[in-house]
CSV table of C-alpha atoms in Angstrom, one decimal:
chain,number,residue,atom,x,y,z
A,29,UNK,CA,-16.1,14.9,-25.4
A,30,UNK,CA,-17.8,18.1,-24.3
A,31,UNK,CA,-16.4,20.7,-22.0
A,32,UNK,CA,-18.6,19.7,-19.0
A,33,UNK,CA,-17.6,16.0,-19.2
A,34,UNK,CA,-14.0,17.0,-19.6
A,35,UNK,CA,-14.1,19.1,-16.4
A,36,UNK,CA,-15.8,16.2,-14.5
A,37,UNK,CA,-13.2,13.8,-15.6
A,38,UNK,CA,-10.5,16.2,-14.5
A,39,UNK,CA,-12.1,16.4,-11.1
A,40,UNK,CA,-12.1,12.7,-10.8
A,41,UNK,CA,-8.4,12.5,-11.7
A,42,UNK,CA,-7.6,15.2,-9.1
A,43,UNK,CA,-9.4,13.3,-6.4
A,44,UNK,CA,-7.6,10.1,-7.0
A,45,UNK,CA,-4.3,11.9,-7.2
A,46,UNK,CA,-5.1,13.4,-3.8
A,47,UNK,CA,-5.9,10.0,-2.5
A,48,UNK,CA,-2.6,8.6,-3.7
A,49,UNK,CA,-0.7,11.4,-2.2
A,50,UNK,CA,-2.3,11.1,1.3
A,51,UNK,CA,-1.8,7.4,1.2
A,52,UNK,CA,1.9,7.7,0.5
A,53,UNK,CA,2.1,10.3,3.2
A,54,UNK,CA,0.6,7.8,5.6
A,55,UNK,CA,3.1,5.2,4.4
A,56,UNK,CA,6.0,7.5,5.1
A,57,UNK,CA,4.6,8.5,8.5
A,58,UNK,CA,4.0,4.9,9.4
A,59,UNK,CA,7.6,4.0,8.6
A,60,UNK,CA,8.8,6.9,10.7
A,61,UNK,CA,6.6,5.8,13.5
A,62,UNK,CA,7.6,2.1,13.3
A,63,UNK,CA,10.9,2.7,15.1
A,64,UNK,CA,9.1,4.5,17.9
A,65,UNK,CA,6.5,1.9,18.9
A,66,UNK,CA,8.5,0.6,21.8
A,67,UNK,CA,8.5,4.1,23.3
A,68,UNK,CA,4.9,4.3,24.3
A,69,UNK,CA,1.2,3.8,23.5
A,70,UNK,CA,0.9,7.1,21.6
A,71,UNK,CA,3.2,5.9,18.9
A,72,UNK,CA,1.6,2.5,18.8
A,73,UNK,CA,-1.8,4.2,18.4
A,74,UNK,CA,-0.6,6.2,15.4
A,75,UNK,CA,1.1,3.2,13.9
A,76,UNK,CA,-1.9,0.9,14.1
A,77,UNK,CA,-4.3,3.6,12.9
A,78,UNK,CA,-2.2,3.9,9.7
A,79,UNK,CA,-1.5,0.2,9.1
A,80,UNK,CA,-5.1,-0.7,9.4
A,81,UNK,CA,-5.9,0.8,6.0
A,82,UNK,CA,-3.0,2.4,4.1
A,83,UNK,CA,-1.7,-0.6,2.1
A,84,UNK,CA,-5.1,-2.2,1.5
A,85,UNK,CA,-6.4,1.1,0.2
A,86,UNK,CA,-3.3,1.6,-2.0
A,87,UNK,CA,-3.9,-1.8,-3.5
A,88,UNK,CA,-7.6,-1.0,-4.0
A,89,UNK,CA,-6.8,2.1,-5.9
A,90,UNK,CA,-4.2,0.2,-8.0
A,91,UNK,CA,-6.9,-2.3,-8.8
A,92,UNK,CA,-9.3,0.5,-9.6
A,93,UNK,CA,-7.0,1.7,-12.5
A,94,UNK,CA,-6.1,-1.8,-13.7
A,95,UNK,CA,-8.4,-2.9,-16.5
A,96,UNK,CA,-8.2,-5.6,-19.2
A,97,UNK,CA,-10.4,-5.1,-22.3
A,98,UNK,CA,-9.8,-4.6,-26.0
A,99,UNK,CA,-7.8,-1.5,-25.3
A,100,UNK,CA,-5.9,-2.8,-22.3
A,101,UNK,CA,-3.9,-6.0,-22.8
A,102,UNK,CA,-1.7,-7.9,-20.4
A,103,UNK,CA,1.0,-5.5,-19.3
A,104,UNK,CA,4.0,-7.8,-19.4
A,105,UNK,CA,6.3,-4.7,-19.4
A,106,UNK,CA,4.8,-3.5,-16.1
A,107,UNK,CA,5.0,-6.9,-14.5
A,108,UNK,CA,8.6,-7.3,-15.4
A,109,UNK,CA,9.3,-3.7,-14.3
A,110,UNK,CA,7.8,-4.2,-10.9
A,111,UNK,CA,9.8,-7.4,-10.2
A,112,UNK,CA,13.1,-5.9,-11.4
A,113,UNK,CA,12.5,-2.7,-9.4
A,114,UNK,CA,11.6,-4.8,-6.4
A,115,UNK,CA,14.9,-6.6,-6.6
A,116,UNK,CA,16.8,-3.4,-7.1
A,117,UNK,CA,15.0,-2.1,-4.1
A,118,UNK,CA,16.0,-5.2,-2.0
A,119,UNK,CA,19.6,-4.9,-3.0
A,120,UNK,CA,19.9,-1.2,-2.3
A,121,UNK,CA,18.3,-1.7,1.2
A,122,UNK,CA,20.7,-4.5,1.9
A,123,UNK,CA,23.7,-2.5,0.9
A,124,UNK,CA,22.6,0.6,2.8
A,125,UNK,CA,22.0,-1.3,6.0
A,126,UNK,CA,25.4,-3.1,5.5
A,127,UNK,CA,27.1,0.3,5.1
A,128,UNK,CA,25.3,1.6,8.2
A,129,UNK,CA,27.0,-1.1,10.3
A,130,UNK,CA,24.0,-3.4,10.8
A,131,UNK,CA,23.9,-7.1,9.9
A,132,UNK,CA,21.0,-7.4,7.4
A,133,UNK,CA,19.6,-10.7,6.3
A,134,UNK,CA,19.4,-11.6,2.6
A,135,UNK,CA,17.0,-13.9,0.8
A,136,UNK,CA,16.2,-14.0,-2.9
A,137,UNK,CA,12.8,-15.5,-2.3
A,138,UNK,CA,11.6,-13.9,0.9
A,139,UNK,CA,11.1,-10.3,2.1
A,140,UNK,CA,9.3,-8.8,5.0
A,141,UNK,CA,10.1,-5.1,4.2
A,142,UNK,CA,8.9,-2.5,1.7
A,143,UNK,CA,9.8,-4.3,-1.7
A,144,UNK,CA,7.0,-6.7,-1.0
A,145,UNK,CA,4.5,-4.2,-2.4
A,146,UNK,CA,6.2,-4.3,-5.9
A,147,UNK,CA,6.3,-8.1,-6.0
A,148,UNK,CA,2.7,-8.4,-5.0
A,149,UNK,CA,1.5,-5.7,-7.4
A,150,UNK,CA,3.3,-7.4,-10.3
A,151,UNK,CA,1.7,-10.7,-9.3
A,152,UNK,CA,-1.8,-9.0,-9.0
A,153,UNK,CA,-1.5,-7.7,-12.6
A,154,UNK,CA,-0.9,-11.2,-13.8
A,155,UNK,CA,-3.6,-12.8,-11.6
A,156,UNK,CA,-6.2,-10.2,-12.6
A,157,UNK,CA,-5.5,-11.0,-16.2
A,158,UNK,CA,-5.9,-14.7,-15.7
A,159,UNK,CA,-9.2,-14.4,-13.9
A,160,UNK,CA,-10.6,-11.5,-16.0
A,161,UNK,CA,-13.3,-13.6,-17.7
A,162,UNK,CA,-14.5,-15.4,-14.6
A,163,UNK,CA,-17.5,-14.5,-12.5
A,164,UNK,CA,-16.2,-11.7,-10.2
A,165,UNK,CA,-18.4,-12.8,-7.3
A,166,UNK,CA,-16.9,-16.3,-7.6
A,167,UNK,CA,-13.3,-15.0,-7.8
A,168,UNK,CA,-13.9,-12.7,-4.8
A,169,UNK,CA,-15.5,-15.6,-2.8
A,170,UNK,CA,-12.6,-17.9,-3.6
A,171,UNK,CA,-10.0,-15.3,-2.8
A,172,UNK,CA,-11.5,-14.6,0.6
A,173,UNK,CA,-11.9,-18.3,1.3
A,174,UNK,CA,-8.2,-18.9,0.5
A,175,UNK,CA,-7.2,-16.0,2.7
A,176,UNK,CA,-9.3,-17.4,5.7
A,177,UNK,CA,-7.9,-20.9,5.2
A,178,UNK,CA,-4.3,-19.7,4.8
A,179,UNK,CA,-4.1,-18.5,8.4
A,180,UNK,CA,-4.1,-22.2,9.5
A,181,UNK,CA,-0.8,-22.9,7.8
A,182,UNK,CA,2.4,-21.6,9.3
A,183,UNK,CA,4.5,-22.1,6.1
A,184,UNK,CA,2.5,-19.3,4.4
A,185,UNK,CA,4.6,-16.3,5.5
A,186,UNK,CA,7.0,-14.0,3.8
A,187,UNK,CA,8.3,-16.6,1.3
A,188,UNK,CA,7.5,-15.2,-2.1
A,189,UNK,CA,5.5,-12.6,-0.1
A,190,UNK,CA,2.7,-15.2,-0.5
A,191,UNK,CA,1.0,-14.2,2.8
A,192,UNK,CA,0.6,-10.6,1.8
A,193,UNK,CA,-0.4,-11.7,-1.7
A,194,UNK,CA,-3.2,-13.8,-0.4
A,195,UNK,CA,-4.5,-11.6,2.3
A,196,UNK,CA,-4.5,-8.3,0.3
A,197,UNK,CA,-5.8,-9.7,-3.0
A,198,UNK,CA,-9.5,-9.1,-2.2
A,199,UNK,CA,-8.7,-5.3,-1.8
A,200,UNK,CA,-7.0,-5.2,-5.2
A,201,UNK,CA,-9.6,-7.3,-6.9
A,202,UNK,CA,-12.5,-5.3,-5.6
A,203,UNK,CA,-10.9,-2.2,-7.1
A,204,UNK,CA,-10.3,-4.1,-10.3
A,205,UNK,CA,-14.0,-4.9,-10.6
A,206,UNK,CA,-15.2,-1.4,-10.0
A,207,UNK,CA,-15.3,1.8,-12.1
A,208,UNK,CA,-13.5,4.9,-10.6
A,209,UNK,CA,-16.4,7.1,-11.7
A,210,UNK,CA,-18.9,4.9,-9.9
A,211,UNK,CA,-16.8,4.7,-6.8
A,212,UNK,CA,-16.4,8.5,-6.6
A,213,UNK,CA,-20.1,9.0,-7.2
A,214,UNK,CA,-20.8,6.6,-4.2
A,215,UNK,CA,-18.2,8.4,-2.0
A,216,UNK,CA,-19.8,11.8,-2.8
A,217,UNK,CA,-23.1,10.8,-1.3
A,218,UNK,CA,-23.7,12.8,1.8
A,219,UNK,CA,-24.9,9.9,3.9
A,220,UNK,CA,-21.8,7.8,2.9
A,221,UNK,CA,-19.4,10.6,3.8
A,222,UNK,CA,-21.1,11.1,7.2
A,223,UNK,CA,-20.9,7.4,8.0
A,224,UNK,CA,-17.3,7.3,6.8
A,225,UNK,CA,-16.3,10.2,9.0
A,226,UNK,CA,-18.1,8.7,12.0
A,227,UNK,CA,-16.3,5.4,11.5
A,228,UNK,CA,-12.9,7.2,11.1
A,229,UNK,CA,-13.4,9.2,14.3
A,230,UNK,CA,-14.6,6.2,16.3
A,231,UNK,CA,-11.5,4.2,15.2
A,232,UNK,CA,-9.2,7.1,16.0
A,233,UNK,CA,-10.7,7.3,19.5
A,234,UNK,CA,-10.1,3.6,19.9
A,235,UNK,CA,-6.5,4.0,18.9
A,236,UNK,CA,-6.1,6.8,21.5
A,237,UNK,CA,-8.0,5.3,24.5
A,238,UNK,CA,-7.9,1.6,23.8
A,239,UNK,CA,-4.4,1.4,22.4
A,240,UNK,CA,-3.3,-1.8,24.0
A,241,UNK,CA,-6.3,-3.7,22.6
A,242,UNK,CA,-6.1,-2.1,19.1
A,243,UNK,CA,-2.3,-2.5,18.9
A,244,UNK,CA,-2.7,-6.2,19.6
A,245,UNK,CA,-4.0,-6.3,16.0
A,246,UNK,CA,-0.6,-5.4,14.6
A,247,UNK,CA,0.2,-9.0,13.4
A,248,UNK,CA,-3.3,-9.1,11.8
A,249,UNK,CA,-3.1,-5.9,9.8
A,250,UNK,CA,0.6,-6.7,8.9
A,251,UNK,CA,-0.7,-9.8,6.9
A,252,UNK,CA,2.5,-11.7,7.4
A,253,UNK,CA,1.4,-14.1,10.1
A,254,UNK,CA,-0.6,-17.2,10.6
A,255,UNK,CA,-3.4,-17.5,13.2
A,256,UNK,CA,-1.0,-18.6,15.9
A,257,UNK,CA,0.5,-15.1,16.0
A,258,UNK,CA,-3.0,-13.5,16.4
A,259,UNK,CA,-4.3,-12.0,19.6
A,260,UNK,CA,-6.6,-13.9,21.9
A,261,UNK,CA,-6.6,-17.5,20.7
A,262,UNK,CA,-5.7,-19.4,17.5
A,263,UNK,CA,-9.2,-20.8,17.3
A,264,UNK,CA,-10.6,-17.3,16.8
A,265,UNK,CA,-8.1,-16.5,14.0
A,266,UNK,CA,-10.6,-16.9,11.2
A,267,UNK,CA,-13.1,-14.5,12.8
A,268,UNK,CA,-10.3,-12.0,13.5
A,269,UNK,CA,-9.3,-12.2,9.8
A,270,UNK,CA,-12.9,-11.5,8.9
A,271,UNK,CA,-12.9,-8.5,11.3
A,272,UNK,CA,-9.7,-7.3,9.6
A,273,UNK,CA,-11.4,-7.2,6.3
A,274,UNK,CA,-14.5,-5.4,7.6
A,275,UNK,CA,-12.6,-2.9,9.7
A,276,UNK,CA,-10.1,-2.1,7.0
A,277,UNK,CA,-12.8,-1.5,4.4
A,278,UNK,CA,-14.8,0.6,6.9
A,279,UNK,CA,-11.7,2.7,7.8
A,280,UNK,CA,-10.9,3.1,4.0
A,281,UNK,CA,-14.4,4.5,3.6
A,282,UNK,CA,-13.7,7.0,6.3
A,283,UNK,CA,-10.4,8.1,4.9
A,284,UNK,CA,-11.9,8.4,1.4
A,285,UNK,CA,-14.7,10.5,2.8
A,286,UNK,CA,-12.4,13.2,4.2
A,287,UNK,CA,-9.9,13.6,1.3
A,288,UNK,CA,-10.5,16.8,-0.7
A,289,UNK,CA,-12.0,16.6,-4.1
A,290,UNK,CA,-10.4,19.8,-5.5
A,291,UNK,CA,-6.9,20.5,-6.6
A,292,UNK,CA,-4.4,20.9,-3.9
A,293,UNK,CA,-1.7,22.3,-6.2
A,294,UNK,CA,1.7,20.6,-5.7
A,295,UNK,CA,0.1,17.9,-3.4
A,296,UNK,CA,-2.2,16.8,-6.2
A,297,UNK,CA,0.6,16.8,-8.7
A,298,UNK,CA,2.9,14.8,-6.4
A,299,UNK,CA,0.1,12.2,-6.2
A,300,UNK,CA,1.1,11.1,-9.7
A,301,UNK,CA,4.5,10.1,-8.5
A,302,UNK,CA,3.8,7.9,-5.5
A,303,UNK,CA,5.9,5.0,-6.7
A,304,UNK,CA,9.1,7.2,-6.6
A,305,UNK,CA,8.2,8.4,-3.1
A,306,UNK,CA,7.7,4.8,-2.0
A,307,UNK,CA,11.0,3.7,-3.4
A,308,UNK,CA,13.2,6.5,-2.2
A,309,UNK,CA,11.8,7.2,1.2
A,310,UNK,CA,12.4,3.7,2.5
A,311,UNK,CA,16.1,3.9,1.5
A,312,UNK,CA,16.4,6.9,3.7
A,313,UNK,CA,14.1,5.9,6.6
A,314,UNK,CA,15.3,2.3,7.0
A,315,UNK,CA,18.9,3.0,8.0
A,316,UNK,CA,18.1,6.0,10.2
A,317,UNK,CA,15.3,4.1,11.9
A,318,UNK,CA,17.6,1.1,12.4
A,319,UNK,CA,20.2,3.3,14.0
A,320,UNK,CA,17.7,4.7,16.4
A,321,UNK,CA,17.9,8.4,15.3
A,322,UNK,CA,14.2,9.0,16.0
A,323,UNK,CA,14.5,7.6,19.5
A,324,UNK,CA,17.6,9.6,20.2
A,325,UNK,CA,16.0,12.8,18.9
A,326,UNK,CA,12.9,12.4,21.1
A,327,UNK,CA,14.9,11.4,24.2
A,328,UNK,CA,17.0,14.5,23.9
A,329,UNK,CA,14.4,17.1,22.8
A,330,UNK,CA,11.2,15.6,24.1
A,331,UNK,CA,8.0,17.1,22.6
A,332,UNK,CA,10.1,19.2,20.2
A,333,UNK,CA,11.9,16.0,19.0
A,334,UNK,CA,8.5,14.4,18.3
A,335,UNK,CA,7.4,17.4,16.3
A,336,UNK,CA,10.7,17.4,14.4
A,337,UNK,CA,10.6,13.7,13.6
A,338,UNK,CA,7.1,13.7,12.2
A,339,UNK,CA,7.6,17.0,10.4
A,340,UNK,CA,10.6,15.4,8.7
A,341,UNK,CA,8.3,12.6,7.4
A,342,UNK,CA,6.0,15.2,5.8
A,343,UNK,CA,8.9,17.2,4.4
A,344,UNK,CA,10.5,14.1,3.0
A,345,UNK,CA,7.3,13.1,1.2
A,346,UNK,CA,6.9,16.5,-0.3
A,347,UNK,CA,10.5,16.6,-1.5
A,348,UNK,CA,10.5,13.1,-3.0
A,349,UNK,CA,7.4,14.1,-4.9
A,350,UNK,CA,9.5,16.3,-7.1
A,351,UNK,CA,9.7,15.1,-10.7
A,352,UNK,CA,13.5,14.7,-10.5
A,353,UNK,CA,13.1,11.6,-8.2
A,354,UNK,CA,10.9,9.9,-10.8
A,355,UNK,CA,13.4,10.2,-13.6
A,356,UNK,CA,15.7,7.3,-12.6
A,357,UNK,CA,12.6,5.0,-12.2
A,358,UNK,CA,11.2,6.1,-15.6
A,359,UNK,CA,14.6,5.5,-17.2
A,360,UNK,CA,14.6,1.9,-15.8
A,361,UNK,CA,11.1,1.4,-17.0
A,362,UNK,CA,12.0,2.6,-20.5
A,363,UNK,CA,15.1,0.4,-20.6
A,364,UNK,CA,13.0,-2.6,-19.7
A,365,UNK,CA,10.4,-1.7,-22.3
A,366,UNK,CA,13.0,-1.4,-25.1
A,367,UNK,CA,14.5,-4.8,-24.1
A,368,UNK,CA,11.1,-6.5,-24.1
A,369,UNK,CA,10.3,-5.0,-27.5
A,370,UNK,CA,13.7,-6.2,-28.8
A,371,UNK,CA,12.9,-9.7,-27.5
A,372,UNK,CA,9.4,-9.4,-29.1
A,373,UNK,CA,7.7,-10.0,-25.8
A,374,UNK,CA,5.7,-6.7,-26.1
A,375,UNK,CA,4.8,-4.6,-29.1
A,376,UNK,CA,6.2,-1.1,-29.6
């Protein structure tokens, strides 16, 4: 590889690391904001703005860097790792909430909190491998059709995180079918960036001035609920789901358009460690949010409390991006790999 191509590839990597960092920052801010949504429309606007795109975009990027070819076989080790880490995550959340004096629910087969992402991601790795040789247009059509139909069945909910799995799969699969280089070349087009920025600003204004209408979409973007929980009427549920897909993709385009392409130093480097940030931040935020610390801080300090609460979310993201927080997760991953090698389920 010549020097010019090497530099170009490095820039592509820098961009996607930036994307991952800002997405995980939005995840953390969204969780900080979740405990405040009953306090007013301003918090609801921030919440729905973030939830309209952050997890679909995260899964799209995950799919973008998941490939199966002669060099990339089925990653059984990763699938097992995601499921084990997901259950460790669930157990730790339960124990922390129990210690905090709350009365948390427990289920081995259902979850409606953060560990869902790990279970879904593990399932996507397996699903993508199973459909890798099928016509991608057919797979995408069927996946969207299943998602649209699923909303009519109330039993499709957080059991086995099946609702999230079905609704978000098209985002992951689209990334799986695309090439990171081609995606970035598309995003770098001036017209695309202008359109993306306009869409992003338009949606942000809707979140500010039409908050009640936009926030009504919370059960839609959450992807847990059937059509009976959607705004307006159940008979419009299918069309609202279509709107969800269109709006999320459009907002993702806007976010991708404004994220810097150059190195941002520590921010770019921390973008390589988003899994650790995702894991640890929720173990901190969940108990303090459940105990109402954010609400108490804002009630006592007013605007200063708001600034402090959201500044804390940014500081927490930056701190958890330090390599030290990744080490326990890497240790677990290595232990799982060694066990699978010993069992001859994967090759060394």
